[in-house]
Amino acid sequence: MKLCHHELEVRTDGKGTYEITAEVESAVNRAKIRNGTVTVFVRHTSCSLTTMENAAPAARRDVERFFEELVPEDADYEHDDEGPDDMPSHIRMVLTRTSETVPIVEGKLNLGTWQGIFLFEHRRDSHHRKITLTMIGE
Amino acid sequence: MKLCHHELEVRTDGKGTYEITAEVESAVNRAKIRNGTVTVFVRHTSCSLTTMENAAPAARRDVERFFEELVPEDADYEHDDEGPDDMPSHIRMVLTRTSETVPIVEGKLNLGTWQGIFLFEHRRDSHHRKITLTMIGE
Amino acid sequence: MKLCHHELEVRTDGKGTYEITAEVESAVNRAKIRNGTVTVFVRHTSCSLTTMENAAPAARRDVERFFEELVPEDADYEHDDEGPDDMPSHIRMVLTRTSETVPIVEGKLNLGTWQGIFLFEHRRDSHHRKITLTMIGE
């Protein structure tokens, strides 16, 4: 059984979902782990993770629009030090995910046909986001 | 330390929560892992996972009703290729979980007294859903 | 590769977020695991976990207020055996997290600068909450 970390950096240019499936798959290949798990962990509090449909761009836009409406920028937040997208970013992060653990089976991510792993950016500005991948297996 | 995958198939007959705790417990027993973790991973984008109260059926109905209202079928979605339950299923999945990692302690799932693991089906039609269980431990 | 469980008990005094980062870090130190993962698992259905911003108390209050409004106590729930905070606690738990897996890198939790791990208590009364930490690594 072996263990391997890999740090992934993702550049984001404003709010939206950014697919990282290929980067995760590539790190798994390089780690030469045939069977095990990879834990994807995002090291931020104003962006998050989600596993979701990766074929239809319209579905992604609907997900993004849903969160814009559920957690609006113009609500009356107490914490708004960094502007109107500050507090909604923290709430959207709480409603989605910080870590996701995906099985590795026979050298491949065991995702379903339409599943992709996404970084969900909640801030308007550009950012370099850090994600730690931890692979455990044999 | 050893590792073992098990694929679980769950037949669903429409929207709702389907308890899979017994199936997960049974796979853990067969793997003969006394201490470790089991990662439950659902390989779909229109159903999800949740760990929740398993004693009161009324509580499950309230959870299901809450999601019907929070993510209604009759909202104005851009993506609706597969009918009115298509897009709500993807959003409800994002709001709940794709993976859950549960400790295995002394050969048993370390759940609390009232905790059960559930597949949360968001589509109206019948489906065969695939869940991968990955057990790591000794 | 080794594995180690640790049971954490957290006393809560009503609704709110309770930071447990130091307790998790301390268990990781005692386990002498330099590289691996720690899975934090809460064994209850009326409280949950979240990883979030730990510097600004106002941000925590905004998160708590958001959930009070999204899942109100005075909605018409079928299940209300234990009072008005009973059913909202189960729904808020489903919307947040039961397990979180955090990387351990060079002996430290690999959290971002502003990230803390929190128990999110959804009940009004005082409780002793049980959290299982499972560390795997080398």
mmCIF file of C-alpha atoms in Angstrom:
data_model
loop_
_atom_site.group_PDB
_atom_site.id
_atom_site.type_symbol
_atom_site.label_atom_id
_atom_site.label_comp_id
_atom_site.label_asym_id
_atom_site.label_seq_id
_atom_site.Cartn_x
_atom_site.Cartn_y
_atom_site.Cartn_z
ATOM 1 C CA MET A 1 0.000 0.000 0.000
ATOM 2 C CA LYS A 2 1.409 3.400 -0.830
ATOM 3 C CA LEU A 3 0.521 7.033 -0.371
ATOM 4 C CA CYS A 4 1.225 10.056 -2.522
ATOM 5 C CA HIS A 5 0.259 13.737 -2.382
ATOM 6 C CA HIS A 6 0.061 16.031 -5.383
ATOM 7 C CA GLU A 7 -0.651 19.752 -5.310
ATOM 8 C CA LEU A 8 -2.771 21.092 -8.127
ATOM 9 C CA GLU A 9 -3.032 24.798 -8.882
ATOM 10 C CA VAL A 10 -6.043 26.048 -10.812
ATOM 11 C CA ARG A 11 -6.320 29.529 -12.240
ATOM 12 C CA THR A 12 -9.868 30.893 -12.155
ATOM 13 C CA ASP A 13 -11.188 33.987 -13.940
ATOM 14 C CA GLY A 14 -14.363 34.792 -12.075
ATOM 15 C CA LYS A 15 -17.389 32.891 -10.855
ATOM 16 C CA GLY A 16 -18.204 29.557 -12.404
ATOM 17 C CA THR A 17 -17.392 25.857 -12.552
ATOM 18 C CA TYR A 18 -13.965 24.728 -13.807
ATOM 19 C CA GLU A 19 -13.521 21.070 -14.665
ATOM 20 C CA ILE A 20 -10.434 19.407 -13.143
ATOM 21 C CA THR A 21 -11.155 15.743 -13.983
ATOM 22 C CA ALA A 22 -8.268 15.453 -16.482
ATOM 23 C CA GLU A 23 -5.768 16.919 -13.987
ATOM 24 C CA VAL A 24 -6.894 14.493 -11.269
ATOM 25 C CA GLU A 25 -6.743 11.533 -13.691
ATOM 26 C CA SER A 26 -3.260 12.565 -14.779
ATOM 27 C CA ALA A 27 -1.980 12.745 -11.172
ATOM 28 C CA VAL A 28 -3.452 9.283 -10.503
ATOM 29 C CA ASN A 29 -1.653 7.904 -13.568
ATOM 30 C CA ARG A 30 1.669 9.387 -12.497
ATOM 31 C CA ALA A 31 1.284 7.974 -8.976
ATOM 32 C CA LYS A 32 1.009 4.476 -10.488
ATOM 33 C CA ILE A 33 -1.726 3.484 -8.053
ATOM 34 C CA ARG A 34 -3.918 0.779 -9.616
ATOM 35 C CA ASN A 35 -6.501 0.411 -6.877
ATOM 36 C CA GLY A 36 -7.331 2.766 -4.057
ATOM 37 C CA THR A 37 -8.812 6.206 -3.558
ATOM 38 C CA VAL A 38 -7.942 9.802 -4.370
ATOM 39 C CA THR A 39 -9.114 12.499 -1.997
ATOM 40 C CA VAL A 40 -9.545 15.893 -3.643
ATOM 41 C CA PHE A 41 -9.324 18.690 -1.058
ATOM 42 C CA VAL A 42 -9.716 22.398 -1.844
ATOM 43 C CA ARG A 43 -7.724 24.661 0.502
ATOM 44 C CA HIS A 44 -9.999 27.709 0.380
ATOM 45 C CA THR A 45 -13.156 29.113 1.941
ATOM 46 C CA SER A 46 -14.486 31.087 -1.013
ATOM 47 C CA CYS A 47 -14.465 28.331 -3.625
ATOM 48 C CA SER A 48 -15.529 24.705 -3.342
ATOM 49 C CA LEU A 49 -15.777 21.354 -5.092
ATOM 50 C CA THR A 50 -18.576 19.499 -6.748
ATOM 51 C CA THR A 51 -18.876 16.333 -8.763
ATOM 52 C CA MET A 52 -21.506 16.804 -11.462
ATOM 53 C CA GLU A 53 -22.751 16.421 -15.008
ATOM 54 C CA ASN A 54 -19.950 17.349 -17.436
ATOM 55 C CA ALA A 55 -21.544 16.909 -20.843
ATOM 56 C CA ALA A 56 -24.139 19.692 -21.014
ATOM 57 C CA PRO A 57 -22.882 23.261 -20.576
ATOM 58 C CA ALA A 58 -26.511 24.376 -20.083
ATOM 59 C CA ALA A 59 -26.751 22.158 -16.982
ATOM 60 C CA ARG A 60 -23.693 23.858 -15.525
ATOM 61 C CA ARG A 61 -25.161 27.278 -16.209
ATOM 62 C CA ASP A 62 -28.401 26.229 -14.469
ATOM 63 C CA VAL A 63 -26.449 25.075 -11.406
ATOM 64 C CA GLU A 64 -24.551 28.376 -11.303
ATOM 65 C CA ARG A 65 -27.773 30.385 -11.708
ATOM 66 C CA PHE A 66 -29.455 28.385 -8.932
ATOM 67 C CA PHE A 67 -26.709 29.370 -6.474
ATOM 68 C CA GLU A 68 -26.850 33.026 -7.583
ATOM 69 C CA GLU A 69 -30.524 33.043 -6.616
ATOM 70 C CA LEU A 70 -30.347 30.885 -3.482
ATOM 71 C CA VAL A 71 -27.453 32.898 -2.026
ATOM 72 C CA PRO A 72 -27.842 36.361 -3.570
ATOM 73 C CA GLU A 73 -25.161 39.032 -3.472
ATOM 74 C CA ASP A 74 -27.615 41.713 -2.399
ATOM 75 C CA ALA A 75 -28.817 40.108 0.835
ATOM 76 C CA ASP A 76 -28.129 41.964 4.054
ATOM 77 C CA TYR A 77 -24.906 40.284 5.234
ATOM 78 C CA GLU A 78 -23.049 41.404 8.346
ATOM 79 C CA HIS A 79 -19.677 40.364 6.863
ATOM 80 C CA ASP A 80 -18.908 42.231 3.626
ATOM 81 C CA ASP A 81 -15.283 43.323 4.022
ATOM 82 C CA GLU A 82 -14.332 42.242 0.519
ATOM 83 C CA GLY A 83 -17.430 43.298 -1.403
ATOM 84 C CA PRO A 84 -20.804 41.839 -2.330
ATOM 85 C CA ASP A 85 -19.403 38.470 -3.491
ATOM 86 C CA ASP A 86 -17.528 37.917 -0.189
ATOM 87 C CA MET A 87 -20.181 36.427 2.107
ATOM 88 C CA PRO A 88 -22.140 34.584 -0.629
ATOM 89 C CA SER A 89 -18.882 32.790 -1.505
ATOM 90 C CA HIS A 90 -18.564 31.401 2.034
ATOM 91 C CA ILE A 91 -22.194 30.245 2.139
ATOM 92 C CA ARG A 92 -22.054 28.624 -1.324
ATOM 93 C CA MET A 93 -18.925 26.810 -0.181
ATOM 94 C CA VAL A 94 -20.695 25.459 2.914
ATOM 95 C CA LEU A 95 -23.577 24.227 0.713
ATOM 96 C CA THR A 96 -21.266 22.350 -1.644
ATOM 97 C CA ARG A 97 -18.037 20.442 -0.805
ATOM 98 C CA THR A 98 -14.480 20.875 0.396
ATOM 99 C CA SER A 99 -13.357 17.245 0.046
ATOM 100 C CA GLU A 100 -14.433 14.469 -2.311
ATOM 101 C CA THR A 101 -13.039 10.935 -2.226
ATOM 102 C CA VAL A 102 -13.137 9.058 -5.539
ATOM 103 C CA PRO A 103 -12.273 5.354 -6.010
ATOM 104 C CA ILE A 104 -9.390 4.364 -8.297
ATOM 105 C CA VAL A 105 -10.195 1.036 -9.992
ATOM 106 C CA GLU A 106 -7.720 -0.674 -12.327
ATOM 107 C CA GLY A 107 -5.751 2.531 -12.730
ATOM 108 C CA LYS A 108 -8.709 4.757 -13.586
ATOM 109 C CA LEU A 109 -10.943 7.167 -11.714
ATOM 110 C CA ASN A 110 -14.144 5.193 -11.133
ATOM 111 C CA LEU A 111 -16.447 8.001 -12.303
ATOM 112 C CA GLY A 112 -19.778 7.397 -14.006
ATOM 113 C CA THR A 113 -20.176 8.213 -17.707
ATOM 114 C CA TRP A 114 -21.337 11.790 -17.181
ATOM 115 C CA GLN A 115 -19.471 12.619 -14.002
ATOM 116 C CA GLY A 116 -16.799 15.280 -13.848
ATOM 117 C CA ILE A 117 -14.990 16.846 -10.887
ATOM 118 C CA PHE A 118 -15.243 20.632 -10.750
ATOM 119 C CA LEU A 119 -13.744 23.506 -8.851
ATOM 120 C CA PHE A 120 -16.636 25.860 -8.108
ATOM 121 C CA GLU A 121 -15.278 29.425 -7.990
ATOM 122 C CA HIS A 122 -17.482 31.840 -6.036
ATOM 123 C CA ARG A 123 -15.396 35.027 -6.339
ATOM 124 C CA ARG A 124 -15.505 37.548 -9.194
ATOM 125 C CA ASP A 125 -11.769 38.240 -9.327
ATOM 126 C CA SER A 126 -9.073 35.985 -10.760
ATOM 127 C CA HIS A 127 -7.464 33.580 -8.324
ATOM 128 C CA HIS A 128 -4.871 30.827 -8.140
ATOM 129 C CA ARG A 129 -6.603 28.042 -6.230
ATOM 130 C CA LYS A 130 -4.766 25.230 -4.482
ATOM 131 C CA ILE A 131 -6.117 21.713 -4.388
ATOM 132 C CA THR A 132 -4.373 18.826 -2.646
ATOM 133 C CA LEU A 133 -4.790 15.346 -4.100
ATOM 134 C CA THR A 134 -3.982 12.445 -1.787
ATOM 135 C CA MET A 135 -3.809 9.006 -3.371
ATOM 136 C CA ILE A 136 -3.799 5.884 -1.213
ATOM 137 C CA GLY A 137 -3.660 2.396 -2.701
ATOM 138 C CA GLU A 138 -1.562 -0.281 -4.298
ATOM 139 C CA MET B 1 -3.262 -2.856 5.550
ATOM 140 C CA LYS B 2 -5.505 -4.047 2.762
ATOM 141 C CA LEU B 3 -7.847 -2.577 0.192
ATOM 142 C CA CYS B 4 -10.999 -3.947 -1.367
ATOM 143 C CA HIS B 5 -13.595 -2.584 -3.793
ATOM 144 C CA HIS B 6 -17.190 -3.779 -4.005
ATOM 145 C CA GLU B 7 -19.773 -2.660 -6.532
ATOM 146 C CA LEU B 8 -23.299 -2.283 -5.245
ATOM 147 C CA GLU B 9 -26.282 -1.999 -7.571
ATOM 148 C CA VAL B 10 -29.450 -0.413 -6.247
ATOM 149 C CA ARG B 11 -32.772 -0.524 -8.080
ATOM 150 C CA THR B 12 -34.826 2.634 -7.585
ATOM 151 C CA ASP B 13 -38.493 3.158 -8.482
ATOM 152 C CA GLY B 14 -38.849 6.907 -8.575
ATOM 153 C CA LYS B 15 -37.851 9.818 -6.395
ATOM 154 C CA GLY B 16 -37.076 9.215 -2.769
ATOM 155 C CA THR B 17 -34.512 7.968 -0.269
ATOM 156 C CA TYR B 18 -33.449 4.310 -0.315
ATOM 157 C CA GLU B 19 -31.533 3.003 2.669
ATOM 158 C CA ILE B 20 -28.346 1.064 1.829
ATOM 159 C CA THR B 21 -26.826 0.709 5.323
ATOM 160 C CA ALA B 22 -27.320 -3.084 5.467
ATOM 161 C CA GLU B 23 -25.681 -3.586 2.064
ATOM 162 C CA VAL B 24 -22.663 -1.474 3.081
ATOM 163 C CA GLU B 25 -22.368 -3.313 6.424
ATOM 164 C CA SER B 26 -22.542 -6.643 4.637
ATOM 165 C CA ALA B 27 -19.746 -5.696 2.182
ATOM 166 C CA VAL B 28 -17.591 -4.573 5.128
ATOM 167 C CA ASN B 29 -18.159 -7.927 6.855
ATOM 168 C CA ARG B 30 -17.223 -9.891 3.755
ATOM 169 C CA ALA B 31 -14.037 -7.821 3.287
ATOM 170 C CA LYS B 32 -12.926 -8.881 6.794
ATOM 171 C CA ILE B 33 -11.588 -5.422 7.568
ATOM 172 C CA ARG B 34 -11.706 -4.822 11.342
ATOM 173 C CA ASN B 35 -10.503 -1.227 11.440
ATOM 174 C CA GLY B 36 -10.381 1.312 8.657
ATOM 175 C CA THR B 37 -12.760 3.260 6.461
ATOM 176 C CA VAL B 38 -15.311 2.565 3.764
ATOM 177 C CA THR B 39 -15.846 5.191 1.080
ATOM 178 C CA VAL B 40 -19.290 5.085 -0.498
ATOM 179 C CA PHE B 41 -19.253 6.687 -3.951
ATOM 180 C CA VAL B 42 -22.299 7.063 -6.204
ATOM 181 C CA ARG B 43 -21.441 7.004 -9.936
ATOM 182 C CA HIS B 44 -24.276 9.214 -11.178
ATOM 183 C CA THR B 45 -25.222 12.867 -11.599
ATOM 184 C CA SER B 46 -28.980 12.605 -11.064
ATOM 185 C CA CYS B 47 -28.982 10.792 -7.731
ATOM 186 C CA SER B 48 -26.834 11.336 -4.657
ATOM 187 C CA LEU B 49 -25.970 10.151 -1.170
ATOM 188 C CA THR B 50 -26.904 11.291 2.270
ATOM 189 C CA THR B 51 -26.352 10.016 5.774
ATOM 190 C CA MET B 52 -29.423 10.781 7.875
ATOM 191 C CA GLU B 53 -32.038 9.811 10.420
ATOM 192 C CA ASN B 54 -33.279 6.282 9.644
ATOM 193 C CA ALA B 55 -35.879 5.678 12.347
ATOM 194 C CA ALA B 56 -38.703 8.086 11.481
ATOM 195 C CA PRO B 57 -40.251 7.758 7.998
ATOM 196 C CA ALA B 58 -41.901 11.174 8.521
ATOM 197 C CA ALA B 59 -38.462 12.772 8.807
ATOM 198 C CA ARG B 60 -37.470 11.275 5.464
ATOM 199 C CA ARG B 61 -40.647 12.574 3.867
ATOM 200 C CA ASP B 62 -39.939 16.060 5.253
ATOM 201 C CA VAL B 63 -36.412 15.979 3.793
ATOM 202 C CA GLU B 64 -37.782 14.907 0.402
ATOM 203 C CA ARG B 65 -40.482 17.605 0.504
ATOM 204 C CA PHE B 66 -37.912 20.255 1.406
ATOM 205 C CA PHE B 67 -35.888 19.481 -1.729
ATOM 206 C CA GLU B 68 -39.038 19.472 -3.894
ATOM 207 C CA GLU B 69 -39.685 23.029 -2.748
ATOM 208 C CA LEU B 70 -36.111 24.325 -2.711
ATOM 209 C CA VAL B 71 -35.388 22.999 -6.214
ATOM 210 C CA PRO B 72 -38.800 22.918 -7.916
ATOM 211 C CA GLU B 73 -39.499 21.119 -11.154
ATOM 212 C CA ASP B 74 -41.363 24.067 -12.626
ATOM 213 C CA ALA B 75 -38.548 26.640 -12.448
ATOM 214 C CA ASP B 76 -37.301 28.075 -15.709
ATOM 215 C CA TYR B 77 -34.281 25.845 -16.443
ATOM 216 C CA GLU B 78 -32.225 26.154 -19.609
ATOM 217 C CA HIS B 79 -31.382 22.419 -19.582
ATOM 218 C CA ASP B 80 -34.528 20.262 -19.771
ATOM 219 C CA ASP B 81 -33.673 17.622 -22.401
ATOM 220 C CA GLU B 82 -35.025 14.776 -20.307
ATOM 221 C CA GLY B 83 -38.106 16.410 -18.812
ATOM 222 C CA PRO B 84 -38.991 18.509 -15.777
ATOM 223 C CA ASP B 85 -37.123 16.277 -13.292
ATOM 224 C CA ASP B 86 -33.853 16.470 -15.284
ATOM 225 C CA MET B 87 -32.275 19.717 -14.102
ATOM 226 C CA PRO B 88 -33.647 19.588 -10.516
ATOM 227 C CA SER B 89 -31.956 16.185 -10.173
ATOM 228 C CA HIS B 90 -28.528 17.686 -10.982
ATOM 229 C CA ILE B 91 -28.996 20.580 -8.548
ATOM 230 C CA ARG B 92 -30.267 18.360 -5.715
ATOM 231 C CA MET B 93 -27.221 16.165 -6.286
ATOM 232 C CA VAL B 94 -24.865 19.150 -5.972
ATOM 233 C CA LEU B 95 -26.592 20.157 -2.694
ATOM 234 C CA THR B 96 -26.181 16.710 -1.159
ATOM 235 C CA ARG B 97 -23.264 14.253 -1.568
ATOM 236 C CA THR B 98 -21.463 12.026 -4.040
ATOM 237 C CA SER B 99 -18.985 10.426 -1.610
ATOM 238 C CA GLU B 100 -19.199 9.657 2.089
ATOM 239 C CA THR B 101 -16.378 8.085 4.108
ATOM 240 C CA VAL B 102 -17.466 6.118 7.177
ATOM 241 C CA PRO B 103 -15.115 4.655 9.821
ATOM 242 C CA ILE B 104 -15.013 0.893 10.404
ATOM 243 C CA VAL B 105 -14.320 0.193 14.095
ATOM 244 C CA GLU B 106 -13.943 -3.369 15.433
ATOM 245 C CA GLY B 107 -15.578 -4.784 12.312
ATOM 246 C CA LYS B 108 -18.631 -2.532 12.359
ATOM 247 C CA LEU B 109 -19.691 0.663 10.615
ATOM 248 C CA ASN B 110 -19.158 3.365 13.246
ATOM 249 C CA LEU B 111 -22.568 4.990 12.700
ATOM 250 C CA GLY B 112 -24.512 6.734 15.454
ATOM 251 C CA THR B 113 -27.692 5.138 16.807
ATOM 252 C CA TRP B 114 -30.039 6.845 14.365
ATOM 253 C CA GLN B 115 -27.748 7.168 11.368
ATOM 254 C CA GLY B 116 -28.409 5.393 8.107
ATOM 255 C CA ILE B 117 -26.758 5.735 4.681
ATOM 256 C CA PHE B 118 -29.182 6.501 1.874
ATOM 257 C CA LEU B 119 -29.211 6.688 -1.880
ATOM 258 C CA PHE B 120 -31.215 9.790 -2.744
ATOM 259 C CA GLU B 121 -32.941 9.209 -6.092
ATOM 260 C CA HIS B 122 -33.930 12.425 -7.886
ATOM 261 C CA ARG B 123 -35.466 10.959 -11.070
ATOM 262 C CA ARG B 124 -39.059 9.799 -11.561
ATOM 263 C CA ASP B 125 -38.289 6.725 -13.674
ATOM 264 C CA SER B 126 -36.863 3.428 -12.459
ATOM 265 C CA HIS B 127 -33.094 3.114 -12.519
ATOM 266 C CA HIS B 128 -30.288 0.712 -11.677
ATOM 267 C CA ARG B 129 -27.815 2.815 -9.726
ATOM 268 C CA LYS B 130 -24.170 1.903 -9.272
ATOM 269 C CA ILE B 131 -22.329 2.603 -6.048
ATOM 270 C CA THR B 132 -18.673 1.734 -5.474
ATOM 271 C CA LEU B 133 -17.577 0.828 -1.956
ATOM 272 C CA THR B 134 -13.856 1.060 -1.227
ATOM 273 C CA MET B 135 -12.664 -0.400 2.057
ATOM 274 C CA ILE B 136 -9.181 0.373 3.366
ATOM 275 C CA GLY B 137 -7.908 -1.002 6.662
ATOM 276 C CA GLU B 138 -6.553 -3.964 8.537
ATOM 277 C CA MET C 1 1.222 2.491 6.482
ATOM 278 C CA LYS C 2 -0.727 2.657 9.703
ATOM 279 C CA LEU C 3 -4.225 3.367 10.878
ATOM 280 C CA CYS C 4 -5.528 4.924 14.048
ATOM 281 C CA HIS C 5 -8.971 5.921 15.354
ATOM 282 C CA HIS C 6 -9.616 8.605 17.925
ATOM 283 C CA GLU C 7 -12.967 9.496 19.453
ATOM 284 C CA LEU C 8 -13.566 13.166 20.093
ATOM 285 C CA GLU C 9 -16.379 14.387 22.324
ATOM 286 C CA VAL C 10 -17.622 17.947 21.888
ATOM 287 C CA ARG C 11 -19.966 19.652 24.317
ATOM 288 C CA THR C 12 -22.385 22.050 22.604
ATOM 289 C CA ASP C 13 -24.612 24.655 24.250
ATOM 290 C CA GLY C 14 -27.212 25.386 21.634
ATOM 291 C CA LYS C 15 -27.249 26.155 17.936
ATOM 292 C CA GLY C 16 -24.096 27.420 16.284
ATOM 293 C CA THR C 17 -20.693 26.513 14.889
ATOM 294 C CA TYR C 18 -18.005 25.125 17.216
ATOM 295 C CA GLU C 19 -14.452 25.004 15.915
ATOM 296 C CA ILE C 20 -12.662 21.658 16.374
ATOM 297 C CA THR C 21 -9.526 22.275 14.291
ATOM 298 C CA ALA C 22 -7.159 22.263 17.295
ATOM 299 C CA GLU C 23 -8.594 18.981 18.605
ATOM 300 C CA VAL C 24 -8.189 17.324 15.195
ATOM 301 C CA GLU C 25 -4.619 18.664 14.837
ATOM 302 C CA SER C 26 -3.776 17.389 18.302
ATOM 303 C CA ALA C 27 -5.066 13.870 17.525
ATOM 304 C CA VAL C 28 -3.011 13.857 14.303
ATOM 305 C CA ASN C 29 0.113 14.838 16.273
ATOM 306 C CA ARG C 30 -0.423 12.093 18.840
ATOM 307 C CA ALA C 31 -0.943 9.501 16.082
ATOM 308 C CA LYS C 32 2.517 10.349 14.702
ATOM 309 C CA ILE C 33 1.296 10.126 11.115
ATOM 310 C CA ARG C 34 3.450 12.363 8.891
ATOM 311 C CA ASN C 35 1.626 11.909 5.594
ATOM 312 C CA GLY C 36 -1.855 10.620 4.966
ATOM 313 C CA THR C 37 -5.435 11.629 5.602
ATOM 314 C CA VAL C 38 -7.729 12.163 8.555
ATOM 315 C CA THR C 39 -11.426 11.470 8.108
ATOM 316 C CA VAL C 40 -13.650 13.447 10.463
ATOM 317 C CA PHE C 41 -17.013 11.718 10.913
ATOM 318 C CA VAL C 42 -19.868 13.050 13.055
ATOM 319 C CA ARG C 43 -22.061 10.291 14.514
ATOM 320 C CA HIS C 44 -25.332 12.234 14.701
ATOM 321 C CA THR C 45 -28.286 13.274 12.552
ATOM 322 C CA SER C 46 -29.077 16.622 14.156
ATOM 323 C CA CYS C 47 -25.659 18.220 13.925
ATOM 324 C CA SER C 48 -23.151 18.208 11.078
ATOM 325 C CA LEU C 49 -19.703 19.250 9.915
ATOM 326 C CA THR C 50 -18.418 22.052 7.790
ATOM 327 C CA THR C 51 -15.024 23.354 6.819
ATOM 328 C CA MET C 52 -15.156 27.149 6.584
ATOM 329 C CA GLU C 53 -13.713 30.573 7.241
ATOM 330 C CA ASN C 54 -12.418 30.719 10.840
ATOM 331 C CA ALA C 55 -11.108 34.268 11.143
ATOM 332 C CA ALA C 56 -14.233 36.432 10.994
ATOM 333 C CA PRO C 57 -16.949 35.764 13.593
ATOM 334 C CA ALA C 58 -19.360 37.858 11.492
ATOM 335 C CA ALA C 59 -18.979 35.384 8.616
ATOM 336 C CA ARG C 60 -19.965 32.538 10.939
ATOM 337 C CA ARG C 61 -22.993 34.451 12.134
ATOM 338 C CA ASP C 62 -24.034 35.085 8.506
ATOM 339 C CA VAL C 63 -23.738 31.359 7.722
ATOM 340 C CA GLU C 64 -25.842 30.485 10.765
ATOM 341 C CA ARG C 65 -28.454 33.120 9.881
ATOM 342 C CA PHE C 66 -28.626 31.844 6.291
ATOM 343 C CA PHE C 67 -29.546 28.361 7.514
ATOM 344 C CA GLU C 68 -32.132 29.769 9.960
ATOM 345 C CA GLU C 69 -33.863 31.392 7.003
ATOM 346 C CA LEU C 70 -33.408 28.636 4.422
ATOM 347 C CA VAL C 71 -34.686 25.936 6.793
ATOM 348 C CA PRO C 72 -36.997 27.801 9.173
ATOM 349 C CA GLU C 73 -38.301 26.355 12.425
ATOM 350 C CA ASP C 74 -41.857 27.477 11.718
ATOM 351 C CA ALA C 75 -42.385 25.588 8.455
ATOM 352 C CA ASP C 76 -45.104 22.955 8.394
ATOM 353 C CA TYR C 77 -43.101 19.771 9.094
ATOM 354 C CA GLU C 78 -44.737 16.375 9.474
ATOM 355 C CA HIS C 79 -42.028 15.209 11.919
ATOM 356 C CA ASP C 80 -41.896 17.417 15.023
ATOM 357 C CA ASP C 81 -41.688 14.926 17.917
ATOM 358 C CA GLU C 82 -38.920 16.833 19.654
ATOM 359 C CA GLY C 83 -40.041 20.404 19.055
ATOM 360 C CA PRO C 84 -39.601 23.084 16.392
ATOM 361 C CA ASP C 85 -35.815 22.603 16.063
ATOM 362 C CA ASP C 86 -36.156 18.838 15.443
ATOM 363 C CA MET C 87 -36.868 18.621 11.715
ATOM 364 C CA PRO C 88 -34.829 21.697 10.679
ATOM 365 C CA SER C 89 -31.820 20.029 12.339
ATOM 366 C CA HIS C 90 -32.122 16.968 10.091
ATOM 367 C CA ILE C 91 -32.490 19.064 6.927
ATOM 368 C CA ARG C 92 -29.574 21.381 7.791
ATOM 369 C CA MET C 93 -27.484 18.275 8.383
ATOM 370 C CA VAL C 94 -28.349 16.900 4.935
ATOM 371 C CA LEU C 95 -27.380 20.248 3.357
ATOM 372 C CA THR C 96 -23.965 20.296 5.044
ATOM 373 C CA ARG C 97 -21.654 17.344 5.791
ATOM 374 C CA THR C 98 -21.273 14.207 7.885
ATOM 375 C CA SER C 99 -17.729 13.280 6.818
ATOM 376 C CA GLU C 100 -14.773 15.383 5.712
ATOM 377 C CA THR C 101 -11.409 13.971 4.679
ATOM 378 C CA VAL C 102 -8.430 16.275 5.171
ATOM 379 C CA PRO C 103 -4.858 15.597 3.959
ATOM 380 C CA ILE C 104 -2.020 15.350 6.479
ATOM 381 C CA VAL C 105 1.187 16.707 4.920
ATOM 382 C CA GLU C 106 4.518 16.659 6.807
ATOM 383 C CA GLY C 107 2.718 16.120 10.111
ATOM 384 C CA LYS C 108 0.241 18.961 9.721
ATOM 385 C CA LEU C 109 -3.374 19.296 8.618
ATOM 386 C CA ASN C 110 -3.134 20.652 5.077
ATOM 387 C CA LEU C 111 -5.733 23.376 5.600
ATOM 388 C CA GLY C 112 -5.661 26.719 3.828
ATOM 389 C CA THR C 113 -4.831 29.880 5.784
ATOM 390 C CA TRP C 114 -8.427 30.685 6.708
ATOM 391 C CA GLN C 115 -9.864 27.205 6.893
ATOM 392 C CA GLY C 116 -11.187 25.729 10.114
ATOM 393 C CA ILE C 117 -13.153 22.536 10.775
ATOM 394 C CA PHE C 118 -16.415 23.093 12.620
ATOM 395 C CA LEU C 119 -19.104 21.068 14.306
ATOM 396 C CA PHE C 120 -22.395 22.674 13.262
ATOM 397 C CA GLU C 121 -24.914 22.180 16.073
ATOM 398 C CA HIS C 122 -28.533 22.430 14.958
ATOM 399 C CA ARG C 123 -30.316 21.741 18.276
ATOM 400 C CA ARG C 124 -31.176 24.295 20.973
ATOM 401 C CA ASP C 125 -30.374 22.107 23.980
ATOM 402 C CA SER C 126 -26.930 21.162 25.256
ATOM 403 C CA HIS C 127 -25.449 17.965 23.852
ATOM 404 C CA HIS C 128 -22.344 15.809 24.023
ATOM 405 C CA ARG C 129 -21.498 15.106 20.401
ATOM 406 C CA LYS C 130 -19.306 12.244 19.253
ATOM 407 C CA ILE C 131 -16.909 12.578 16.359
ATOM 408 C CA THR C 132 -14.681 9.762 15.124
ATOM 409 C CA LEU C 133 -11.315 10.674 13.626
ATOM 410 C CA THR C 134 -9.659 8.013 11.459
ATOM 411 C CA MET C 135 -6.071 8.656 10.460
ATOM 412 C CA ILE C 136 -4.425 6.609 7.706
ATOM 413 C CA GLY C 137 -0.862 7.186 6.606
ATOM 414 C CA GLU C 138 2.786 6.697 7.339
#
